[in-house]
Amino acid sequence: MEFGRIIVSETAFNSENLQDVIHSNISVINLMREEGVNDDFIHEDALMSYYLDYYVSQYTEGNFAQFVYNSRWDKELNELIEEGLALLGANKHLEFFQQQSKKVKLMSSVKLSKFLKGKLEGVNTIRDLLNNDTFFEIDENLIALNANFLKTHPDFEVLSVDDMFATLEEFVGHEIKRE
């Protein structure tokens, strides 16, 4: 049975910082995973938001090469990111992601494998080839688009922290330890 809701805390919803809405969704997904819930049972749009945030944070911290390296260039993840960017209406980011992906697709499997097995730091021609600062110049705010996507989603719910835990406990069928 799928958890058919995207839930975030009241605190996150009322925050001035849109990233808080995204992080609240991520916290719920992480908690569900810790409680043994398989991704197949988590709301697909909640997961899409989660992975878009992963992409943005990887890119922001270490550019495209870091995303490729840390994600191990996962085909399913890349498809989710493409779908997510399209769904958010981030067409410039989608086009950019596809351009950047072409660089990896044009690389031999040996070269990609060597890159993924090597170190990201130091002298790294493949890393330098993959990195592209144009990402930071695109005039689409992925954080705002992602947060607003969640906030306007038909399955979106804002709950108190206690109600969030109660809802998740009902779904997993047992009490969840609170830290």
Short mmCIF file of N, CA, C and O in Angstrom, two decimals, residues 21 38 47 63 89 100 107 124 131 142 149:
data_model
loop_
_atom_site.label_atom_id
_atom_site.label_comp_id
_atom_site.label_asym_id
_atom_site.label_seq_id
_atom_site.Cartn_x
_atom_site.Cartn_y
_atom_site.Cartn_z
N VAL A 21 10.47 23.67 3.56
CA VAL A 21 9.39 22.79 3.09
C VAL A 21 10.00 21.55 2.44
O VAL A 21 9.58 20.42 2.72
N ASN A 38 9.79 0.71 1.84
CA ASN A 38 10.44 0.69 0.52
C ASN A 38 9.99 1.91 -0.29
O ASN A 38 8.86 2.36 -0.17
N LEU A 47 9.17 11.74 -3.56
CA LEU A 47 10.50 11.24 -3.91
C LEU A 47 11.16 12.09 -4.99
O LEU A 47 12.35 12.37 -4.93
N ASN A 63 29.48 21.15 -8.14
CA ASN A 63 29.26 21.23 -9.57
C ASN A 63 28.79 19.89 -10.15
O ASN A 63 28.52 18.95 -9.42
N GLY A 89 8.32 22.72 -14.52
CA GLY A 89 8.33 23.77 -15.53
C GLY A 89 9.68 24.46 -15.61
O GLY A 89 9.80 25.59 -16.09
N GLN A 100 24.32 18.60 -20.25
CA GLN A 100 25.37 18.07 -19.39
C GLN A 100 25.41 16.53 -19.45
O GLN A 100 26.47 15.93 -19.45
N MET A 107 31.02 9.87 -23.30
CA MET A 107 32.25 9.33 -22.71
C MET A 107 32.24 7.80 -22.85
O MET A 107 31.19 7.18 -22.74
N ASN A 124 42.10 16.38 -12.27
CA ASN A 124 41.06 15.50 -12.78
C ASN A 124 40.47 16.12 -14.04
O ASN A 124 39.59 16.98 -13.96
N ASN A 131 32.31 19.83 -15.33
CA ASN A 131 31.84 21.00 -14.58
C ASN A 131 31.42 22.13 -15.51
O ASN A 131 32.03 22.35 -16.55
N LEU A 142 15.27 26.73 -8.66
CA LEU A 142 14.82 25.35 -8.44
C LEU A 142 14.28 25.13 -7.03
O LEU A 142 13.38 24.32 -6.83
N PHE A 149 5.93 23.48 -5.89
CA PHE A 149 5.37 22.24 -6.44
C PHE A 149 4.75 21.42 -5.30
O PHE A 149 3.63 20.93 -5.41
#
